[in-house]
GROMACS .gro file of N, CA, C and O in nm:
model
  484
    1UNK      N    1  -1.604   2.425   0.065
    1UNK     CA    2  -1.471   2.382   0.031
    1UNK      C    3  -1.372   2.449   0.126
    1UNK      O    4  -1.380   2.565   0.166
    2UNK      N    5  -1.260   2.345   0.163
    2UNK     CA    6  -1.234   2.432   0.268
    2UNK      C    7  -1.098   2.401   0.208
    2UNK      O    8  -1.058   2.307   0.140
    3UNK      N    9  -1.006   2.572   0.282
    3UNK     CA   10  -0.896   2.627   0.193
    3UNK      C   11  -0.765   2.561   0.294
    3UNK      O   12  -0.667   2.502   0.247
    4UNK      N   13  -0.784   2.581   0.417
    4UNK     CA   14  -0.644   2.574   0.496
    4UNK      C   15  -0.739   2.476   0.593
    4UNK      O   16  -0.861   2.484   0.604
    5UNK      N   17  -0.637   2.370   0.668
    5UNK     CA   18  -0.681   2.347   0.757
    5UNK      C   19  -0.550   2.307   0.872
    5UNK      O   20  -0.427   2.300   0.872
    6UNK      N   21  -0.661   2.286   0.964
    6UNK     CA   22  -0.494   2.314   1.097
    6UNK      C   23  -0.430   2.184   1.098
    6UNK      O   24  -0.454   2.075   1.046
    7UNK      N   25  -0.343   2.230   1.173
    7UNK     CA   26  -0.195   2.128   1.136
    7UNK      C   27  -0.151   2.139   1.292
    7UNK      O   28  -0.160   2.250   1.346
    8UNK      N   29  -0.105   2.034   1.361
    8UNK     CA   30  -0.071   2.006   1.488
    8UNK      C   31   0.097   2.052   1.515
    8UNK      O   32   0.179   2.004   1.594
    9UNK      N   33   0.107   2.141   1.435
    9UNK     CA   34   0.272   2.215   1.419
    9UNK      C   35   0.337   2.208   1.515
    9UNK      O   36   0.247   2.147   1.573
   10UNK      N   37   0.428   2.216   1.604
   10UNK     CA   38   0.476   2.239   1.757
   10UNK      C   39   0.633   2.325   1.659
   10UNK      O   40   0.710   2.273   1.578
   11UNK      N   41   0.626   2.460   1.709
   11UNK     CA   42   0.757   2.538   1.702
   11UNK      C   43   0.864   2.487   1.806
   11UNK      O   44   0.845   2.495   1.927
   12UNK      N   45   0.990   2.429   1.743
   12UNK     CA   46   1.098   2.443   1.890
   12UNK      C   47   1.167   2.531   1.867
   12UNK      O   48   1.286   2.515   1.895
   13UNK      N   49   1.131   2.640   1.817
   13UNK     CA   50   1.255   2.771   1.820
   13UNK      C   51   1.371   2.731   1.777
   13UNK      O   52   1.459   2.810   1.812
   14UNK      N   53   1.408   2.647   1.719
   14UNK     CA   54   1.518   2.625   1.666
   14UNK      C   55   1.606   2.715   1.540
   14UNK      O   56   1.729   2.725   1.535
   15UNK      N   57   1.507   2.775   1.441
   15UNK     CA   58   1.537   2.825   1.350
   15UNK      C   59   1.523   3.006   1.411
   15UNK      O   60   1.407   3.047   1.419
   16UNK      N   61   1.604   3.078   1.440
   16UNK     CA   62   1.606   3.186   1.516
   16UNK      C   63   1.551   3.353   1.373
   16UNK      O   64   1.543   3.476   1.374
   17UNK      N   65   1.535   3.269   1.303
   17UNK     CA   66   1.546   3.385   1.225
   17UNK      C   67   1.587   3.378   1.081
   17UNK      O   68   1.664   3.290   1.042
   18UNK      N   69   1.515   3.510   0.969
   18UNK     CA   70   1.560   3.440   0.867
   18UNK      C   71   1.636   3.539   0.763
   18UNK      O   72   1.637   3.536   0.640
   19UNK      N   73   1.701   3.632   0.859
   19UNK     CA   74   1.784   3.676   0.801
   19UNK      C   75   1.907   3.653   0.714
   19UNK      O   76   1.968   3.728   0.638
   20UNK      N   77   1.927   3.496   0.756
   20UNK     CA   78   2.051   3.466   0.700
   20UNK      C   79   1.954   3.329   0.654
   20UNK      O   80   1.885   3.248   0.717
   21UNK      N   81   1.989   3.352   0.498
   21UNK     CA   82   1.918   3.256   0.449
   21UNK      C   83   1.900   3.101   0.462
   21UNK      O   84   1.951   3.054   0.360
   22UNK      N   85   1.850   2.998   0.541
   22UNK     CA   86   1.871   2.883   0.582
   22UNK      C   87   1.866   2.755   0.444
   22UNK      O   88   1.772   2.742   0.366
   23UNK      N   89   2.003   2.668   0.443
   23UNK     CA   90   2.059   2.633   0.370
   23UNK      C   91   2.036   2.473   0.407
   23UNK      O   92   2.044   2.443   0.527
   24UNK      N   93   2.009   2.375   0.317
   24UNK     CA   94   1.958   2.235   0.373
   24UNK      C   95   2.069   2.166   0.313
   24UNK      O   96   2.143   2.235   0.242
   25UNK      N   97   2.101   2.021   0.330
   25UNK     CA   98   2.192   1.922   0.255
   25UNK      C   99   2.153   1.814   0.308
   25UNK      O  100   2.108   1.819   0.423
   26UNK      N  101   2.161   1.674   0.231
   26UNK     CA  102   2.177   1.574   0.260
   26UNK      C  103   2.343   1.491   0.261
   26UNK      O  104   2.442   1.492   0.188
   27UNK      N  105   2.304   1.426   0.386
   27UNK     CA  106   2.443   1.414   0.435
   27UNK      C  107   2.444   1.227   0.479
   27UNK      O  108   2.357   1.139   0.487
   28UNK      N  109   2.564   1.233   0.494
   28UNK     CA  110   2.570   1.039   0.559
   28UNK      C  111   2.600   1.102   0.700
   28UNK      O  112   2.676   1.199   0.705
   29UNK      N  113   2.554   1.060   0.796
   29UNK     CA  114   2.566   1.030   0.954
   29UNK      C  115   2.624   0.916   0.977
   29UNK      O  116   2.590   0.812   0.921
   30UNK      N  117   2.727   0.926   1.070
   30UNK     CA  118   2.787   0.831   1.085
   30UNK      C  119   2.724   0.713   1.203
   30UNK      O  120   2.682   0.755   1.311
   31UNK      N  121   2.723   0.583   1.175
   31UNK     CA  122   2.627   0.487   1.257
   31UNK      C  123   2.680   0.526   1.439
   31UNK      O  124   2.792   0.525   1.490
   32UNK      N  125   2.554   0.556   1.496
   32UNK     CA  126   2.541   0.561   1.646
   32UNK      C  127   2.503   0.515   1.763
   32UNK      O  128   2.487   0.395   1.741
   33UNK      N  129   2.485   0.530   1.845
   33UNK     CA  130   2.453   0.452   1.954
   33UNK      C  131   2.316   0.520   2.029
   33UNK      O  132   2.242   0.466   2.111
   34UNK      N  133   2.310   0.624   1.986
   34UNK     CA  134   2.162   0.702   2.073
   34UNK      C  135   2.054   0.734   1.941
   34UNK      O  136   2.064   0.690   1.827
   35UNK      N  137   1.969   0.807   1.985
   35UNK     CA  138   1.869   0.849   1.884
   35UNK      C  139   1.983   1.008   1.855
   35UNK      O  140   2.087   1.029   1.917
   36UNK      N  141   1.935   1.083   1.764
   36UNK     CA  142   2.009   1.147   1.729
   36UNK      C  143   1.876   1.305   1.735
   36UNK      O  144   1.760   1.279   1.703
   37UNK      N  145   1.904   1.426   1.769
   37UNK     CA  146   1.754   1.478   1.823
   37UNK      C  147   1.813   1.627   1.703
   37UNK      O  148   1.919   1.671   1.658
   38UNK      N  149   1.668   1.657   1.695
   38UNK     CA  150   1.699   1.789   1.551
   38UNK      C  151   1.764   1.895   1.630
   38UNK      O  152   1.719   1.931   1.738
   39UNK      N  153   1.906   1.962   1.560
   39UNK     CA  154   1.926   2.040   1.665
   39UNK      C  155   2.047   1.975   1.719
   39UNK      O  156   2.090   2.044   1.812
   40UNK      N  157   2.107   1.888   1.701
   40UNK     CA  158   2.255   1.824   1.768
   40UNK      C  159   2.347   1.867   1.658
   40UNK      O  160   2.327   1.828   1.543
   41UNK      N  161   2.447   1.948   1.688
   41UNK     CA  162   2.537   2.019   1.606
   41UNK      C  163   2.642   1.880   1.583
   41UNK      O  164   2.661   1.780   1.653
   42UNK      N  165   2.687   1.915   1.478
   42UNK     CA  166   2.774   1.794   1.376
   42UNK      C  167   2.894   1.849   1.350
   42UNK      O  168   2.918   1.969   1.357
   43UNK      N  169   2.984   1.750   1.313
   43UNK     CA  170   3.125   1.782   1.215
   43UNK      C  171   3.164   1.691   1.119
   43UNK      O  172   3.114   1.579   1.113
   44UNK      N  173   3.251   1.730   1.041
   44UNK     CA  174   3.258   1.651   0.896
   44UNK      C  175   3.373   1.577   0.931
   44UNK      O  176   3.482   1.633   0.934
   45UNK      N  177   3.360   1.451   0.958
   45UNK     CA  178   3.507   1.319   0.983
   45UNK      C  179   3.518   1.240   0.896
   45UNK      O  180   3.426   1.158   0.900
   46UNK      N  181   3.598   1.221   0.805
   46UNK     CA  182   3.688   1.214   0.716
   46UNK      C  183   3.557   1.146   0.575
   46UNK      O  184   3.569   1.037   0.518
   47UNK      N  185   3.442   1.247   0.549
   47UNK     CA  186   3.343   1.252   0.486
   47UNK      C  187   3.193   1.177   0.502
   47UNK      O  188   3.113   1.128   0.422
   48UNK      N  189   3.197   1.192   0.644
   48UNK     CA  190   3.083   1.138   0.719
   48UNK      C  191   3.062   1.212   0.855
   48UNK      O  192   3.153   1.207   0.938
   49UNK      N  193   2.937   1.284   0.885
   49UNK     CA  194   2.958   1.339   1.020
   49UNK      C  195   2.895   1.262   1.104
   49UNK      O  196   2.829   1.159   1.089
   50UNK      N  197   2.936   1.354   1.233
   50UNK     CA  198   2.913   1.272   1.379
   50UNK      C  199   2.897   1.393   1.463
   50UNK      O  200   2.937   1.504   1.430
   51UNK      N  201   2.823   1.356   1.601
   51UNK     CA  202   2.847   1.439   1.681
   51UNK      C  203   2.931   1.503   1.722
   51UNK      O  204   3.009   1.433   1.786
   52UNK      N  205   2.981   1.684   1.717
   52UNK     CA  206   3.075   1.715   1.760
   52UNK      C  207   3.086   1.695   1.913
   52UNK      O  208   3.004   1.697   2.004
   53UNK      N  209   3.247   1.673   1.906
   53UNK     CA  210   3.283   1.597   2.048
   53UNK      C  211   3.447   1.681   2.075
   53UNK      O  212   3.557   1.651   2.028
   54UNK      N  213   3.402   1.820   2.192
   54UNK     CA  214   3.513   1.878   2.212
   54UNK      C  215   3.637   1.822   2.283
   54UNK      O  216   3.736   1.891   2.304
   55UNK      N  217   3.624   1.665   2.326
   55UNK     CA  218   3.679   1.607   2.373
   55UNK      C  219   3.744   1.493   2.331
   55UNK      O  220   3.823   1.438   2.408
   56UNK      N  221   3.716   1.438   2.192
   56UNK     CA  222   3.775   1.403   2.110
   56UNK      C  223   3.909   1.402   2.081
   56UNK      O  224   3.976   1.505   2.077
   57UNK      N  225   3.966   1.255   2.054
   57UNK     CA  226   4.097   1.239   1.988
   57UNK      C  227   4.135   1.305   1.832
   57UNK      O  228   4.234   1.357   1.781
   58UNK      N  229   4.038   1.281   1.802
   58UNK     CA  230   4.047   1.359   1.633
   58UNK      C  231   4.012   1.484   1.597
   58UNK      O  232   3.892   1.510   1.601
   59UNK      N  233   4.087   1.568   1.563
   59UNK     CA  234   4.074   1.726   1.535
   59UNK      C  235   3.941   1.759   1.478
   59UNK      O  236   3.866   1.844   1.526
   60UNK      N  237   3.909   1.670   1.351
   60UNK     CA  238   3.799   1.680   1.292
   60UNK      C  239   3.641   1.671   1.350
   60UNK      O  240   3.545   1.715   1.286
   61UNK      N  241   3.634   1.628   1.440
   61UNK     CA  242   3.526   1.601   1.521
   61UNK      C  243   3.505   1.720   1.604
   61UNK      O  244   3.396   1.742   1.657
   62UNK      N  245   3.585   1.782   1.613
   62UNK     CA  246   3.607   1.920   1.733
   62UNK      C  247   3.502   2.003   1.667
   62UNK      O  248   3.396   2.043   1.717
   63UNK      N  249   3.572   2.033   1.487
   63UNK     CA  250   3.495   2.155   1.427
   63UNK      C  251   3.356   2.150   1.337
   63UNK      O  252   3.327   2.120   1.222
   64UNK      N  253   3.295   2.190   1.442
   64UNK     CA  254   3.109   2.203   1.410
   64UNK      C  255   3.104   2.247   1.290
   64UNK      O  256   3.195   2.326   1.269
   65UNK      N  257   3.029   2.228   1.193
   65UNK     CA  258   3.000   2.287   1.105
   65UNK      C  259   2.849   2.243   1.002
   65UNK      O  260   2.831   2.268   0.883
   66UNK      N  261   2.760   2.172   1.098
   66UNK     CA  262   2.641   2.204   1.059
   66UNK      C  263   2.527   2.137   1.184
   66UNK      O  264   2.563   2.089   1.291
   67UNK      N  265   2.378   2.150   1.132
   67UNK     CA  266   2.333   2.109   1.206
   67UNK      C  267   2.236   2.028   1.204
   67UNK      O  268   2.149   2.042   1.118
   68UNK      N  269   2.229   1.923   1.300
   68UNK     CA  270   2.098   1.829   1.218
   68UNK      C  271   1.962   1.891   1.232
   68UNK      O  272   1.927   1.947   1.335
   69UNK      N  273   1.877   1.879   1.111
   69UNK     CA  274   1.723   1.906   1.044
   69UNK      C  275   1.645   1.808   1.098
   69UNK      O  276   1.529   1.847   1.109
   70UNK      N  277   1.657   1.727   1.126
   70UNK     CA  278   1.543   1.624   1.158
   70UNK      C  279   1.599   1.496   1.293
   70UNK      O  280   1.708   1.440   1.285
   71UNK      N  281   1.518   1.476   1.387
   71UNK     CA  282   1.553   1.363   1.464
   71UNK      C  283   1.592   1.217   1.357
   71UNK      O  284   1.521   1.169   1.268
   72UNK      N  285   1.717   1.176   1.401
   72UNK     CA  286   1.768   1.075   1.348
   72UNK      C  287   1.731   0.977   1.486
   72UNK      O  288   1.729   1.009   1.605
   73UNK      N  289   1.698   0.812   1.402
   73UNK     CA  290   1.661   0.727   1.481
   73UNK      C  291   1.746   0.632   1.508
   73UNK      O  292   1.769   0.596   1.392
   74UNK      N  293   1.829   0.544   1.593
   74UNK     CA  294   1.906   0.472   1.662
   74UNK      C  295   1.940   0.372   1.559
   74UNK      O  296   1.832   0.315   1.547
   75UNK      N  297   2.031   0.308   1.468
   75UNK     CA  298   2.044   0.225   1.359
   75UNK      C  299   2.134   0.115   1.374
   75UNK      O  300   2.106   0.000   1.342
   76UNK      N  301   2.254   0.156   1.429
   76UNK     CA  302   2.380   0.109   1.429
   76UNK      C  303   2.446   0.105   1.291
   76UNK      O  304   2.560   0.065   1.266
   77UNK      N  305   2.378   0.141   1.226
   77UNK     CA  306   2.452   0.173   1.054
   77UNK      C  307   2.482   0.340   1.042
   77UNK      O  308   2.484   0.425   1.131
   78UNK      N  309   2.500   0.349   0.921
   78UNK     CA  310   2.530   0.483   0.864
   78UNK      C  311   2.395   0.528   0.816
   78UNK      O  312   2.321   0.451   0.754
   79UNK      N  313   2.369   0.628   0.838
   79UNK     CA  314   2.228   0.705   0.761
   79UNK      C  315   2.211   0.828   0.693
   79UNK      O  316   2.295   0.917   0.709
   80UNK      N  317   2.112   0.844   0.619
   80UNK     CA  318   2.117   0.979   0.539
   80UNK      C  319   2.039   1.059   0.628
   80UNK      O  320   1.928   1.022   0.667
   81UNK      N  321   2.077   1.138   0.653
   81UNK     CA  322   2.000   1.321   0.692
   81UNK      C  323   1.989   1.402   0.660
   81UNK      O  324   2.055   1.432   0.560
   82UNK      N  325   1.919   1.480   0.706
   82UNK     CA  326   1.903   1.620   0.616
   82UNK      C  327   1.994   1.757   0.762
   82UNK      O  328   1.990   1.739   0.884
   83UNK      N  329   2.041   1.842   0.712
   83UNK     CA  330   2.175   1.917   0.785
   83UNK      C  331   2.135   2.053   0.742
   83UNK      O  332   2.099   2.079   0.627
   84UNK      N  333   2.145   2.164   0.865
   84UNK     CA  334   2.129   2.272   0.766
   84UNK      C  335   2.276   2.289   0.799
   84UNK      O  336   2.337   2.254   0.900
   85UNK      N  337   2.325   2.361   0.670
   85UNK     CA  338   2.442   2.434   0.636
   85UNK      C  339   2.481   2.558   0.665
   85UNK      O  340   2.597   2.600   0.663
   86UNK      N  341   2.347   2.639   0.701
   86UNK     CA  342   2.360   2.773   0.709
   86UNK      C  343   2.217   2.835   0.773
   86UNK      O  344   2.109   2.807   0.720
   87UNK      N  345   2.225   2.909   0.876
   87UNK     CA  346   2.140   3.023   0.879
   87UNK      C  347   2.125   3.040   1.008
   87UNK      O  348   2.196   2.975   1.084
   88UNK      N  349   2.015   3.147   1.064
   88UNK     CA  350   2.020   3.177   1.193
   88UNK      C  351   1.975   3.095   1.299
   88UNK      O  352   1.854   3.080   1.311
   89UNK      N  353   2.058   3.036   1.384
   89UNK     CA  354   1.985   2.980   1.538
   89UNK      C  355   1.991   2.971   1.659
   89UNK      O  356   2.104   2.992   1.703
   90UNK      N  357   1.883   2.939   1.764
   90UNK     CA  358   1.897   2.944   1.869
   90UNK      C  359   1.987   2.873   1.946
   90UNK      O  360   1.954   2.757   1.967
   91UNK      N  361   2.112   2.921   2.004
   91UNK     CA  362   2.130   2.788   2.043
   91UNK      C  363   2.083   2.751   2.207
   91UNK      O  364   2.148   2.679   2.283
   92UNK      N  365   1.977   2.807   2.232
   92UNK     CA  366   1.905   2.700   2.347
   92UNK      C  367   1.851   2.603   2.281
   92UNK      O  368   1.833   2.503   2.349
   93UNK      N  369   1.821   2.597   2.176
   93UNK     CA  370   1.740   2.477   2.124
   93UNK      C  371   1.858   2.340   2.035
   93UNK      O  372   1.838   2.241   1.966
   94UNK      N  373   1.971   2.407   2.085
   94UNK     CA  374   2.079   2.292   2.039
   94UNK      C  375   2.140   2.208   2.093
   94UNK      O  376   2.165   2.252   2.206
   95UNK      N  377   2.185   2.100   2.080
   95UNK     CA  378   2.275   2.002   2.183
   95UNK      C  379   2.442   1.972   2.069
   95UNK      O  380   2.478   1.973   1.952
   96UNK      N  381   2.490   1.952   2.200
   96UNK     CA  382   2.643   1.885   2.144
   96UNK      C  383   2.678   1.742   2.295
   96UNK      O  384   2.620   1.709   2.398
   97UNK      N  385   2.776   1.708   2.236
   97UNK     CA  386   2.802   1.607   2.256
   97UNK      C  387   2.819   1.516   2.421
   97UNK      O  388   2.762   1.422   2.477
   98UNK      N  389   2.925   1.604   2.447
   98UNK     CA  390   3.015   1.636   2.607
   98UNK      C  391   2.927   1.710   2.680
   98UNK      O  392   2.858   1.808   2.652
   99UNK      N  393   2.946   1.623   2.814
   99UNK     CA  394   2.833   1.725   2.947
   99UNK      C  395   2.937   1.871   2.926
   99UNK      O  396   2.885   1.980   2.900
  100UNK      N  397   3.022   1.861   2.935
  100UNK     CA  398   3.086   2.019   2.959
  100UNK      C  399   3.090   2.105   2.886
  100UNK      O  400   3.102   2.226   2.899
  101UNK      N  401   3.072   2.005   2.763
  101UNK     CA  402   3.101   2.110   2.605
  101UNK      C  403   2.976   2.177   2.568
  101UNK      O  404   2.887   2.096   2.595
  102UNK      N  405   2.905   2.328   2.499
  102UNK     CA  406   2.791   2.393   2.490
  102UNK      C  407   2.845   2.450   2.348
  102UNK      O  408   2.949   2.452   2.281
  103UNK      N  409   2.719   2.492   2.343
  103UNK     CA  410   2.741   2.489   2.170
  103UNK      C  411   2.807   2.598   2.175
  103UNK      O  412   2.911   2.607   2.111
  104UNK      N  413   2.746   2.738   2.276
  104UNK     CA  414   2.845   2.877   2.251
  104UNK      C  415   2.956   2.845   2.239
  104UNK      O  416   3.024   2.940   2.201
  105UNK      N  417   3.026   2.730   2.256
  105UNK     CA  418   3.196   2.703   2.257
  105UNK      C  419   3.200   2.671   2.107
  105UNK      O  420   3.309   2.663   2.050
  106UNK      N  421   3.125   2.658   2.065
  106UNK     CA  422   3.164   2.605   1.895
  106UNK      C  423   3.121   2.723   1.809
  106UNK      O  424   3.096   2.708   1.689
  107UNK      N  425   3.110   2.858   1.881
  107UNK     CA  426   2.970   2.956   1.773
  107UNK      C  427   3.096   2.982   1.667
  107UNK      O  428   3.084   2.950   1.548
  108UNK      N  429   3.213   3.040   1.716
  108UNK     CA  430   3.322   3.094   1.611
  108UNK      C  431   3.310   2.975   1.498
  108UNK      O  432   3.217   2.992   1.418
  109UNK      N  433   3.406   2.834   1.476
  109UNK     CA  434   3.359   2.756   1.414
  109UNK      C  435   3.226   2.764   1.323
  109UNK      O  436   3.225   2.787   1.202
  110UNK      N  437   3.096   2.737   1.420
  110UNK     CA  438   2.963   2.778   1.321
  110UNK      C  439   2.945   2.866   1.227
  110UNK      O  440   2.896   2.863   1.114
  111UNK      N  441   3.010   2.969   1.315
  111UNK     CA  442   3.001   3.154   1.217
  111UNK      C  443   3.063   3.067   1.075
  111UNK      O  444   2.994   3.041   0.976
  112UNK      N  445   3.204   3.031   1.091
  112UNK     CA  446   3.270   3.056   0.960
  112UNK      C  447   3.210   2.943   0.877
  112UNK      O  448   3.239   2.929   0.758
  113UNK      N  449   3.117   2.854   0.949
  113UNK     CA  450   3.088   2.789   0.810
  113UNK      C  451   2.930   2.831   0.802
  113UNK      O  452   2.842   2.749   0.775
  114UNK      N  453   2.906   2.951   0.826
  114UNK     CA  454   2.782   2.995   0.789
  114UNK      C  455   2.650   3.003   0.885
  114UNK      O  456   2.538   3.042   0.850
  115UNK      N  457   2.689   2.956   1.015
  115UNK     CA  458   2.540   2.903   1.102
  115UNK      C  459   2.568   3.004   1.233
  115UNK      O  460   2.639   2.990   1.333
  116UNK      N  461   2.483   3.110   1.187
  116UNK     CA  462   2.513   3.212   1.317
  116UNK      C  463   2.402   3.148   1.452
  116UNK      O  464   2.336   3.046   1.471
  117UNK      N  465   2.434   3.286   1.530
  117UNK     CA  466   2.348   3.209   1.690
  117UNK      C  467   2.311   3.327   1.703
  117UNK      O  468   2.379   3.428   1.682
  118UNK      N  469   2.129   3.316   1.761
  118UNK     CA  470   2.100   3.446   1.805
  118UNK      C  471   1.966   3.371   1.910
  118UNK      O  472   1.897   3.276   1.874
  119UNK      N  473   1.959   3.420   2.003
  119UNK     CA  474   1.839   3.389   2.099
  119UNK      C  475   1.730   3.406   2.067
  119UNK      O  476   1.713   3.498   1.987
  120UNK      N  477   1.603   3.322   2.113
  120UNK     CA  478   1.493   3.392   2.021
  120UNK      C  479   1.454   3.421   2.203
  120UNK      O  480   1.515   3.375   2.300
  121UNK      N  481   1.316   3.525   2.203
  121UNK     CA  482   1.249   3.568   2.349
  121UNK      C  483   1.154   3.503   2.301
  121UNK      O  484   1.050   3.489   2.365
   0.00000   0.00000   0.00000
């Protein structure tokens, strides 16, 4: 009888640590135009998020405040996801929106709504 068996796992370092307890939600995504990849930092627009976009007309889109859990797939509708809310991560393993924009530009933002950044080696 066999107890464990292997699992084709692939780590992307995304989750840096678990000091700060990591926090999940389901959320509406707002309908997009690309695939959407685990790890693309979000903001809450006017109760639906989207990619944060430091280049954005709308204030709300600027401020990051979670991150997507799972690759979202190309719809053109609105979709449910799963977001963490909180906890420690890498952000080499993150994307945002704008070629110019990097997530270290959003860490303050992240901090205060709970999603610190720490490198993993």
């Amino acid at each position: 009888m066999t107890y464990v068996e292997k699992t084709n796992t692939t780590f992307d370092k995304l989750i840096a640590g678990v000091t700060v307890p990591v926090m999940t939600k389901n959320v509406t995504v707002k309908a997009h135009d690309t695939v959407l990849k685990r790890g693309t930092v979000l903001a809450l627009n006017n109760g639906k998020y989207e990619i944060v976009d430091a280049e954005s007309e709308t204030a709300d889109v600027k401020v990051a405040n979670a991150v997507l859990a799972e690759d979202v797939e190309q719809t053109g509708e609105e979709v449910i996801a799963t977001v963490y809310t909180a906890g420690l991560f890498n952000p080499e393993a993150m994307a945002v929106k704008a070629t110019g924009d990097t997530v270290l530009a959003h860490e303050e933002e992240l901090r205060i709504a709970g999603i610190y950044l720490a490198q993993v080696l």
